[in-house]
């Protein structure tokens, strides 16, 4: 069967150059522990530091400011927790947004139970925080602002540079989750005026289980989560994931070097996908910002259909998409991102996310447009919501009440 992968925000395939570089550190004599002083250790240590140089260069940082982690989730946890606990004497207030990835949202919520005060800023209908809300939320107790660069579910790009400027002028530490933006739009820590920034390997055509955290020199931050050895200059204990880190270095280098060309290509594909979907299928809305969005990101809500049903029907036709993280964790709640954008419950249930990658071709969009309209037509014909408009407009979650597939984990 023809298989089309339209889920690059969930994960990406590994670039062949990255896999090749990684394999070098899984074979032969490249197995040393980088902490060891002997030949085997030194050899690997050198490669590890070269990888650090590459990651640093890709985001405009210096090598000492890069800490390797197990991925975006760990980077987010480490950034937020580390700032919170080393600035307790200054204050206990943390500001974030309602549309953050759970790696950020659940971390600040956990801190909320440990004596920190958390402000979760609302977003506008495009999923964007308002600058005046950020400014008004800052108090003399504020120690950290953590707001993502680009949203994974709706692709909206936040005004990070402006927030960075504001945070700096108010003496507040600023972290951004750049897991989705890195490799697709410019990410430069000095241009964005951020103090901490998270990236992940598997979202940039690298392997899973490796990431990095940028910590600006002089930032009040300390290691709080992993107790152990002195690796990563006491910032992240545990023997380094050498093959993963080597891969992260190459993936970051390629992400930065190819960003402009690849993004231009992806944007062309994405625009044709958006115009075809909204032009040829009725009662569809683009979610997220129409212009300030990731170049590879298209997300929609289809009235009166369930995202999960679309996803499963598409999968049967060989198309891999995502339902915008609705119904994850086995709960009946639709995506927190869509709800906080003011999209009604029953509409949010009909969300689907199509995220393109460098291997996608224009033919993939054509194939999608062959299979999608009949799927929508069939599901709408079956939908009790489609017949009962009044019921669907009810703010109680109508879709939840009639759905059975939604309860899957
Ligand atoms: C994927 C993702 C993460 C988590 O990264 P992992 O490496 O999978 O732990 C964090 N934030 C955003 C915005 C993401 O898209």
CSV table of C-alpha atoms and ligand atoms in Angstrom, one decimal:
chain,number,residue,atom,x,y,z
A,1,UNK,CA,0.0,0.0,0.0
A,2,UNK,CA,1.0,3.6,-0.6
A,3,UNK,CA,2.2,5.1,2.7
A,4,UNK,CA,2.3,8.8,3.3
A,5,UNK,CA,3.7,10.3,6.4
A,6,UNK,CA,2.1,13.6,7.4
A,7,UNK,CA,3.0,13.5,11.1
A,8,UNK,CA,6.3,15.2,11.4
A,9,UNK,CA,5.4,17.2,14.5
A,10,UNK,CA,5.1,13.9,16.3
A,11,UNK,CA,8.4,12.6,15.1
A,12,UNK,CA,10.6,12.6,12.0
A,13,UNK,CA,12.6,9.9,10.1
A,14,UNK,CA,16.3,10.0,10.8
A,15,UNK,CA,18.3,11.6,8.0
A,16,UNK,CA,20.7,9.0,6.4
A,17,UNK,CA,23.7,11.2,7.2
A,18,UNK,CA,22.7,11.3,10.8
A,19,UNK,CA,22.2,7.5,11.0
A,20,UNK,CA,25.6,7.0,9.4
A,21,UNK,CA,27.4,9.3,11.9
A,22,UNK,CA,25.5,7.7,14.8
A,23,UNK,CA,26.5,4.2,13.7
A,24,UNK,CA,30.2,5.1,13.9
A,25,UNK,CA,29.7,5.4,17.6
A,26,UNK,CA,27.9,2.1,18.0
A,27,UNK,CA,30.7,0.0,16.4
A,28,UNK,CA,34.4,-0.6,16.4
A,29,UNK,CA,36.5,1.0,19.1
A,30,UNK,CA,34.2,4.0,19.6
A,31,UNK,CA,32.6,2.6,22.7
A,32,UNK,CA,34.6,4.5,25.4
A,33,UNK,CA,33.2,6.3,28.3
A,34,UNK,CA,33.8,10.0,27.7
A,35,UNK,CA,34.7,10.5,31.3
A,36,UNK,CA,37.6,8.0,31.1
A,37,UNK,CA,41.1,9.4,30.8
A,38,UNK,CA,42.5,6.6,28.6
A,39,UNK,CA,42.6,6.5,24.8
A,40,UNK,CA,39.1,5.1,24.4
A,41,UNK,CA,37.6,7.7,26.6
A,42,UNK,CA,39.5,10.6,25.1
A,43,UNK,CA,38.5,9.6,21.5
A,44,UNK,CA,34.8,9.7,22.4
A,45,UNK,CA,35.1,12.8,24.5
A,46,UNK,CA,36.6,14.7,21.5
A,47,UNK,CA,33.6,13.6,19.3
A,48,UNK,CA,31.2,14.6,22.0
A,49,UNK,CA,32.6,18.1,22.3
A,50,UNK,CA,32.5,18.5,18.5
A,51,UNK,CA,28.8,17.6,18.6
A,52,UNK,CA,28.4,20.2,21.3
A,53,UNK,CA,30.1,22.8,19.1
A,54,UNK,CA,27.7,21.9,16.3
A,55,UNK,CA,24.5,22.3,18.4
A,56,UNK,CA,25.8,25.5,19.9
A,57,UNK,CA,26.6,27.0,16.4
A,58,UNK,CA,23.2,26.0,15.1
A,59,UNK,CA,21.4,28.2,17.7
A,60,UNK,CA,24.0,31.0,18.1
A,61,UNK,CA,25.2,29.8,21.5
A,62,UNK,CA,28.7,28.9,22.9
A,63,UNK,CA,29.5,25.3,23.5
A,64,UNK,CA,29.6,25.7,27.3
A,65,UNK,CA,26.0,26.8,27.3
A,66,UNK,CA,24.8,23.5,25.9
A,67,UNK,CA,23.7,20.5,28.1
A,68,UNK,CA,22.8,17.3,26.4
A,69,UNK,CA,19.6,15.6,27.8
A,70,UNK,CA,17.3,12.7,26.9
A,71,UNK,CA,15.0,14.9,24.8
A,72,UNK,CA,12.6,17.8,24.8
A,73,UNK,CA,10.7,16.7,27.8
A,74,UNK,CA,13.8,16.5,30.0
A,75,UNK,CA,15.1,19.8,28.7
A,76,UNK,CA,11.8,21.5,29.6
A,77,UNK,CA,11.7,19.9,33.1
A,78,UNK,CA,15.3,20.7,33.8
A,79,UNK,CA,15.0,24.3,32.7
A,80,UNK,CA,11.9,25.1,34.7
A,81,UNK,CA,12.7,23.1,37.8
A,82,UNK,CA,16.3,24.4,37.9
A,83,UNK,CA,15.3,28.0,37.6
A,84,UNK,CA,12.5,27.7,40.1
A,85,UNK,CA,14.6,26.1,42.8
A,86,UNK,CA,17.6,28.4,42.5
A,87,UNK,CA,15.6,31.6,42.6
A,88,UNK,CA,13.4,30.8,45.6
A,89,UNK,CA,15.0,33.6,47.6
A,90,UNK,CA,14.0,36.1,44.9
A,91,UNK,CA,10.4,35.0,44.4
A,92,UNK,CA,8.0,32.1,43.6
A,93,UNK,CA,6.0,33.3,40.6
A,94,UNK,CA,6.1,31.5,37.3
A,95,UNK,CA,4.4,32.6,34.1
A,96,UNK,CA,3.5,30.3,31.2
A,97,UNK,CA,0.8,30.0,28.5
A,98,UNK,CA,-2.3,27.8,28.2
A,99,UNK,CA,-1.0,26.1,25.0
A,100,UNK,CA,2.3,24.8,26.2
A,101,UNK,CA,3.4,21.2,25.6
A,102,UNK,CA,2.6,19.0,28.6
A,103,UNK,CA,6.3,18.8,29.3
A,104,UNK,CA,6.1,22.5,30.3
A,105,UNK,CA,2.5,22.7,31.5
A,106,UNK,CA,2.7,19.6,33.9
A,107,UNK,CA,6.1,20.8,35.2
A,108,UNK,CA,4.8,24.2,36.2
A,109,UNK,CA,1.6,22.6,37.6
A,110,UNK,CA,3.7,20.3,39.7
A,111,UNK,CA,5.7,23.3,41.0
A,112,UNK,CA,2.3,24.9,41.8
A,113,UNK,CA,1.8,22.1,44.4
A,114,UNK,CA,5.3,22.8,45.9
A,115,UNK,CA,4.7,26.4,46.9
A,116,UNK,CA,5.2,28.2,43.6
A,117,UNK,CA,2.5,30.5,42.2
A,118,UNK,CA,1.7,29.9,38.6
A,119,UNK,CA,0.0,32.2,36.1
A,120,UNK,CA,-1.2,30.4,33.0
A,121,UNK,CA,-1.8,33.1,30.3
A,122,UNK,CA,-4.8,32.8,28.0
A,123,UNK,CA,-4.3,32.9,24.2
A,124,UNK,CA,-6.2,34.6,21.4
A,125,UNK,CA,-8.2,32.6,18.8
A,126,UNK,CA,-4.9,31.9,16.9
A,127,UNK,CA,-3.2,30.4,19.9
A,128,UNK,CA,-1.0,33.4,20.6
A,129,UNK,CA,-0.3,35.1,23.9
A,130,UNK,CA,-0.9,38.8,24.0
A,131,UNK,CA,2.1,41.0,24.9
A,132,UNK,CA,0.1,43.1,27.3
A,133,UNK,CA,-1.0,40.0,29.2
A,134,UNK,CA,2.6,38.9,29.6
A,135,UNK,CA,3.6,42.4,30.7
A,136,UNK,CA,0.7,42.7,33.2
A,137,UNK,CA,1.4,39.3,34.7
A,138,UNK,CA,4.9,40.1,35.8
A,139,UNK,CA,5.2,41.0,39.5
A,140,UNK,CA,8.2,41.6,41.7
A,141,UNK,CA,8.0,37.9,42.7
A,142,UNK,CA,8.2,36.7,39.1
A,143,UNK,CA,11.3,34.5,38.6
A,144,UNK,CA,10.5,32.7,35.3
A,145,UNK,CA,8.6,33.1,32.1
A,146,UNK,CA,8.3,29.9,30.0
A,147,UNK,CA,6.5,30.3,26.7
A,148,UNK,CA,6.9,28.1,23.7
A,149,UNK,CA,8.4,29.3,20.4
A,150,UNK,CA,6.0,27.4,18.1
A,151,UNK,CA,3.0,25.4,19.0
A,152,UNK,CA,3.0,21.7,18.2
A,153,UNK,CA,-0.7,21.3,17.7
A,154,UNK,CA,-1.7,24.4,15.7
A,155,UNK,CA,1.7,25.6,14.4
A,156,UNK,CA,1.4,29.2,15.7
A,157,UNK,CA,4.6,31.1,16.2
A,158,UNK,CA,4.8,33.1,19.4
A,159,UNK,CA,6.4,36.6,19.7
A,160,UNK,CA,9.4,35.2,21.5
A,161,UNK,CA,11.8,38.1,20.6
A,162,UNK,CA,9.4,40.6,22.2
A,163,UNK,CA,8.8,38.5,25.2
A,164,UNK,CA,12.6,38.1,25.5
A,165,UNK,CA,13.1,41.8,25.5
A,166,UNK,CA,10.4,42.4,28.0
A,167,UNK,CA,11.6,39.6,30.3
A,168,UNK,CA,15.2,41.0,30.2
A,169,UNK,CA,14.0,44.6,30.9
A,170,UNK,CA,12.1,43.3,33.9
A,171,UNK,CA,14.9,41.1,35.2
A,172,UNK,CA,13.0,37.9,34.7
A,173,UNK,CA,14.6,34.7,33.4
A,174,UNK,CA,13.0,33.5,30.2
A,175,UNK,CA,12.8,29.9,28.8
A,176,UNK,CA,11.4,28.9,25.5
A,177,UNK,CA,10.5,25.4,24.2
A,178,UNK,CA,11.9,25.5,20.6
A,179,UNK,CA,11.4,21.8,19.9
A,180,UNK,CA,9.0,22.5,17.0
A,181,UNK,CA,10.6,25.7,15.6
A,182,UNK,CA,14.2,24.6,15.5
A,183,UNK,CA,15.1,23.7,11.9
A,184,UNK,CA,12.0,25.3,10.5
A,185,UNK,CA,12.4,29.0,11.4
A,186,UNK,CA,15.4,30.9,12.6
A,187,UNK,CA,16.3,30.1,16.2
A,188,UNK,CA,19.1,32.2,17.6
A,189,UNK,CA,19.4,32.6,21.3
A,190,UNK,CA,20.8,36.1,21.2
A,191,UNK,CA,18.3,37.4,18.6
A,192,UNK,CA,15.4,35.9,20.6
A,193,UNK,CA,16.9,37.2,23.9
A,194,UNK,CA,16.2,33.9,25.7
A,195,UNK,CA,18.0,32.6,28.7
A,196,UNK,CA,17.1,28.9,28.3
A,197,UNK,CA,15.9,27.0,25.3
A,198,UNK,CA,14.9,23.4,24.7
A,199,UNK,CA,15.4,21.3,21.6
A,200,UNK,CA,14.9,17.6,20.7
A,201,UNK,CA,16.7,15.3,18.3
A,202,UNK,CA,13.8,13.3,16.9
A,203,UNK,CA,11.9,16.4,15.8
A,204,UNK,CA,14.8,17.5,13.5
A,205,UNK,CA,15.5,14.2,11.7
A,206,UNK,CA,17.6,12.8,14.5
A,207,UNK,CA,17.0,9.9,16.8
A,208,UNK,CA,14.6,9.7,19.8
A,209,UNK,CA,15.9,9.9,23.3
A,210,UNK,CA,18.4,12.8,22.9
A,211,UNK,CA,18.0,16.6,23.2
A,212,UNK,CA,19.7,19.6,24.5
A,213,UNK,CA,19.1,22.5,26.8
A,214,UNK,CA,20.7,25.9,26.2
A,215,UNK,CA,21.5,27.7,29.4
A,216,UNK,CA,22.8,31.2,29.0
A,217,UNK,CA,26.1,31.9,30.8
A,218,UNK,CA,25.3,33.6,34.1
A,219,UNK,CA,21.7,32.4,34.4
A,220,UNK,CA,20.7,31.5,37.9
A,221,UNK,CA,20.0,27.8,37.3
A,222,UNK,CA,21.2,24.7,39.0
A,223,UNK,CA,20.7,21.0,38.5
A,224,UNK,CA,17.8,19.8,40.6
A,225,UNK,CA,16.5,16.6,39.1
A,226,UNK,CA,19.2,14.0,38.5
A,227,UNK,CA,21.7,13.3,41.3
A,228,UNK,CA,24.8,11.4,40.3
A,229,UNK,CA,28.1,12.0,38.6
A,230,UNK,CA,29.8,15.2,37.4
A,231,UNK,CA,29.0,14.8,33.7
A,232,UNK,CA,28.0,17.8,31.6
A,233,UNK,CA,29.9,20.1,34.0
A,234,UNK,CA,27.7,19.0,36.9
A,235,UNK,CA,24.6,20.0,35.0
A,236,UNK,CA,23.3,16.6,34.0
A,237,UNK,CA,24.4,13.4,35.8
A,238,UNK,CA,24.7,10.1,34.0
A,239,UNK,CA,27.0,8.6,31.4
A,240,UNK,CA,26.4,10.5,28.1
A,241,UNK,CA,24.3,8.9,25.3
A,242,UNK,CA,27.3,9.1,23.0
A,243,UNK,CA,25.7,7.8,19.7
A,244,UNK,CA,22.6,9.9,20.3
A,245,UNK,CA,24.7,13.0,21.0
A,246,UNK,CA,26.8,12.5,17.9
A,247,UNK,CA,23.6,12.2,16.0
A,248,UNK,CA,22.2,15.3,17.7
A,249,UNK,CA,25.2,17.3,16.5
A,250,UNK,CA,24.9,16.2,12.9
A,251,UNK,CA,21.1,16.7,12.9
A,252,UNK,CA,21.4,20.2,14.4
A,253,UNK,CA,24.1,21.1,11.9
A,254,UNK,CA,22.0,20.0,9.0
A,255,UNK,CA,18.8,21.5,10.4
A,256,UNK,CA,20.5,25.0,10.5
A,257,UNK,CA,22.3,24.6,7.2
A,258,UNK,CA,19.2,23.4,5.3
A,259,UNK,CA,16.6,25.4,7.1
A,260,UNK,CA,15.9,28.1,4.5
A,261,UNK,CA,15.7,25.9,1.5
A,262,UNK,CA,13.7,23.2,3.2
A,263,UNK,CA,11.3,25.6,4.8
A,264,UNK,CA,10.6,27.3,1.5
A,265,UNK,CA,9.8,23.9,0.0
A,266,UNK,CA,7.6,22.9,2.9
A,267,UNK,CA,5.7,26.1,2.9
A,268,UNK,CA,4.8,25.7,-0.8
A,269,UNK,CA,3.5,22.2,-0.1
A,270,UNK,CA,1.7,23.3,3.0
A,271,UNK,CA,0.0,26.2,1.2
A,272,UNK,CA,-1.3,24.0,-1.5
A,273,UNK,CA,-2.5,21.5,1.1
A,274,UNK,CA,-4.3,24.3,3.0
A,275,UNK,CA,-5.9,25.8,0.0
A,276,UNK,CA,-7.0,22.4,-1.4
A,277,UNK,CA,-8.5,21.2,1.9
A,278,UNK,CA,-10.3,24.5,2.7
A,279,UNK,CA,-11.3,25.0,-0.9
A,280,UNK,CA,-12.6,21.5,-1.7
A,281,UNK,CA,-14.1,20.3,1.6
A,282,UNK,CA,-17.0,22.1,3.2
A,283,UNK,CA,-17.2,23.2,6.8
A,284,UNK,CA,-13.5,23.0,7.5
A,285,UNK,CA,-11.5,25.6,9.4
A,286,UNK,CA,-7.8,26.1,9.6
A,287,UNK,CA,-6.7,26.2,13.2
A,288,UNK,CA,-3.8,28.4,14.4
A,289,UNK,CA,-2.5,31.5,12.8
A,290,UNK,CA,-2.9,31.8,9.1
A,291,UNK,CA,0.5,33.5,8.5
A,292,UNK,CA,2.6,33.3,11.7
A,293,UNK,CA,2.7,29.5,11.6
A,294,UNK,CA,5.3,26.8,11.1
A,295,UNK,CA,6.1,26.3,7.4
A,296,UNK,CA,5.3,22.6,7.5
A,297,UNK,CA,2.1,22.8,9.6
A,298,UNK,CA,-1.5,22.5,8.6
A,299,UNK,CA,-4.2,21.9,11.1
A,300,UNK,CA,-8.0,21.9,10.8
A,301,UNK,CA,-11.3,21.3,12.4
A,302,UNK,CA,-13.9,19.5,10.4
A,303,UNK,CA,-17.4,20.2,11.6
A,304,UNK,CA,-19.5,17.2,12.8
A,305,UNK,CA,-16.7,14.6,12.5
A,306,UNK,CA,-14.4,13.1,15.1
A,307,UNK,CA,-10.7,13.6,14.6
A,308,UNK,CA,-10.0,10.0,15.7
A,309,UNK,CA,-12.4,8.6,13.1
A,310,UNK,CA,-10.7,10.6,10.4
A,311,UNK,CA,-7.3,9.5,11.5
A,312,UNK,CA,-8.3,5.8,11.5
A,313,UNK,CA,-9.9,6.1,8.0
A,314,UNK,CA,-6.9,7.9,6.7
A,315,UNK,CA,-4.6,5.2,8.2
A,316,UNK,CA,-6.6,2.6,6.2
A,317,UNK,CA,-5.7,4.6,3.1
A,318,UNK,CA,-2.1,4.7,4.1
A,319,UNK,CA,-2.0,8.3,5.3
A,320,UNK,CA,-0.5,8.9,8.7
A,321,UNK,CA,-1.9,12.0,10.4
A,322,UNK,CA,-2.7,13.1,13.9
A,323,UNK,CA,-5.8,14.3,15.6
A,324,UNK,CA,-4.1,17.3,17.2
A,325,UNK,CA,-3.5,15.4,20.4
A,326,UNK,CA,-7.2,15.2,21.2
A,327,UNK,CA,-8.2,12.3,23.4
A,328,UNK,CA,-4.7,11.5,24.4
A,329,UNK,CA,-4.1,10.1,27.8
A,330,UNK,CA,-7.5,8.3,27.5
A,331,UNK,CA,-9.4,11.2,28.7
A,332,UNK,CA,-12.5,12.4,26.9
A,333,UNK,CA,-11.2,15.9,26.9
A,334,UNK,CA,-10.3,17.3,23.5
A,335,UNK,CA,-7.0,19.2,23.1
A,336,UNK,CA,-6.2,21.8,25.8
A,337,UNK,CA,-4.7,23.9,23.0
A,338,UNK,CA,-7.9,24.1,20.9
A,339,UNK,CA,-10.1,24.7,23.9
A,340,UNK,CA,-8.0,27.5,25.1
A,341,UNK,CA,-8.2,29.1,21.7
A,342,UNK,CA,-12.0,29.3,22.3
A,343,UNK,CA,-12.9,26.5,19.9
A,344,UNK,CA,-16.1,24.9,21.2
A,345,UNK,CA,-15.7,21.4,22.6
A,346,UNK,CA,-17.7,19.6,19.9
A,347,UNK,CA,-15.7,21.4,17.1
A,348,UNK,CA,-12.4,20.7,18.8
A,349,UNK,CA,-13.2,17.0,18.6
A,350,UNK,CA,-13.1,17.2,14.9
A,351,UNK,CA,-9.5,18.3,14.7
A,352,UNK,CA,-6.8,16.9,12.5
A,353,UNK,CA,-3.1,17.8,12.1
A,354,UNK,CA,-1.1,17.3,9.0
A,355,UNK,CA,2.6,18.1,9.4
A,356,UNK,CA,4.9,17.8,6.4
A,357,UNK,CA,8.5,16.8,6.1
A,358,UNK,CA,11.3,17.0,3.6
A,359,UNK,CA,10.5,13.6,2.1
A,360,UNK,CA,6.9,14.6,1.2
A,361,UNK,CA,6.2,15.3,-2.5
A,362,UNK,CA,3.4,17.3,-4.2
A,363,UNK,CA,2.0,13.9,-5.2
A,364,UNK,CA,1.4,13.2,-1.5
A,365,UNK,CA,-0.9,16.2,-1.3
A,366,UNK,CA,-2.7,15.1,-4.5
A,367,UNK,CA,-3.2,11.6,-3.0
A,368,UNK,CA,-4.5,13.1,0.2
A,369,UNK,CA,-7.0,15.1,-1.7
A,370,UNK,CA,-8.2,11.9,-3.5
A,371,UNK,CA,-8.8,10.0,-0.3
A,372,UNK,CA,-9.9,12.8,2.1
A,373,UNK,CA,-13.2,14.1,0.6
A,374,UNK,CA,-14.9,10.7,0.5
A,375,UNK,CA,-13.8,10.0,4.1
A,376,UNK,CA,-15.3,13.3,5.2
A,377,UNK,CA,-18.5,12.6,3.3
A,378,UNK,CA,-18.9,9.1,4.7
A,379,UNK,CA,-18.2,10.1,8.3
A,380,UNK,CA,-20.6,13.1,8.0
A,381,UNK,CA,-23.3,10.8,6.7
A,382,UNK,CA,-22.9,8.6,9.7
A,383,UNK,CA,-22.6,11.4,12.2
A,384,UNK,CA,-25.6,12.0,14.5
A,385,UNK,CA,-24.2,15.5,15.0
A,386,UNK,CA,-24.6,16.4,11.4
A,387,UNK,CA,-28.3,15.8,11.6
A,388,UNK,CA,-28.8,17.6,14.9
A,389,UNK,CA,-27.3,20.9,14.5
A,390,UNK,CA,-28.9,22.3,17.6
A,391,UNK,CA,-27.5,19.5,19.7
A,392,UNK,CA,-24.0,20.0,18.2
A,393,UNK,CA,-24.1,23.7,19.1
A,394,UNK,CA,-24.7,22.8,22.7
A,395,UNK,CA,-21.7,23.7,24.8
A,396,UNK,CA,-22.0,20.4,26.6
A,397,UNK,CA,-19.7,18.1,24.7
A,398,UNK,CA,-22.0,16.4,22.3
A,399,UNK,CA,-19.3,14.6,20.5
A,400,UNK,CA,-18.1,13.0,23.7
A,401,UNK,CA,-21.6,11.7,24.6
A,402,UNK,CA,-22.0,9.9,21.3
A,403,UNK,CA,-18.5,8.7,20.8
A,404,UNK,CA,-17.2,5.3,21.8
A,405,UNK,CA,-13.9,5.4,20.0
A,406,UNK,CA,-12.8,8.3,22.0
A,407,UNK,CA,-12.3,6.4,25.2
A,408,UNK,CA,-9.3,4.5,23.8
A,409,UNK,CA,-6.0,5.1,25.5
B,1,LIG,C1,7.8,16.7,21.0
B,1,LIG,C2,7.8,17.9,21.9
B,1,LIG,C3,8.3,17.9,23.2
B,1,LIG,C4,8.9,16.7,23.8
B,1,LIG,O1,10.1,16.3,23.2
B,1,LIG,P1,10.6,14.8,23.4
B,1,LIG,O2,12.0,14.7,22.9
B,1,LIG,O3,9.7,13.9,22.7
B,1,LIG,O4,10.6,14.5,24.9
B,1,LIG,C5,8.3,19.1,23.9
B,1,LIG,N1,7.8,20.2,23.4
B,1,LIG,C6,7.3,20.2,22.2
B,1,LIG,C7,6.7,21.5,21.7
B,1,LIG,C8,7.2,19.1,21.4
B,1,LIG,O5,6.7,19.2,20.2
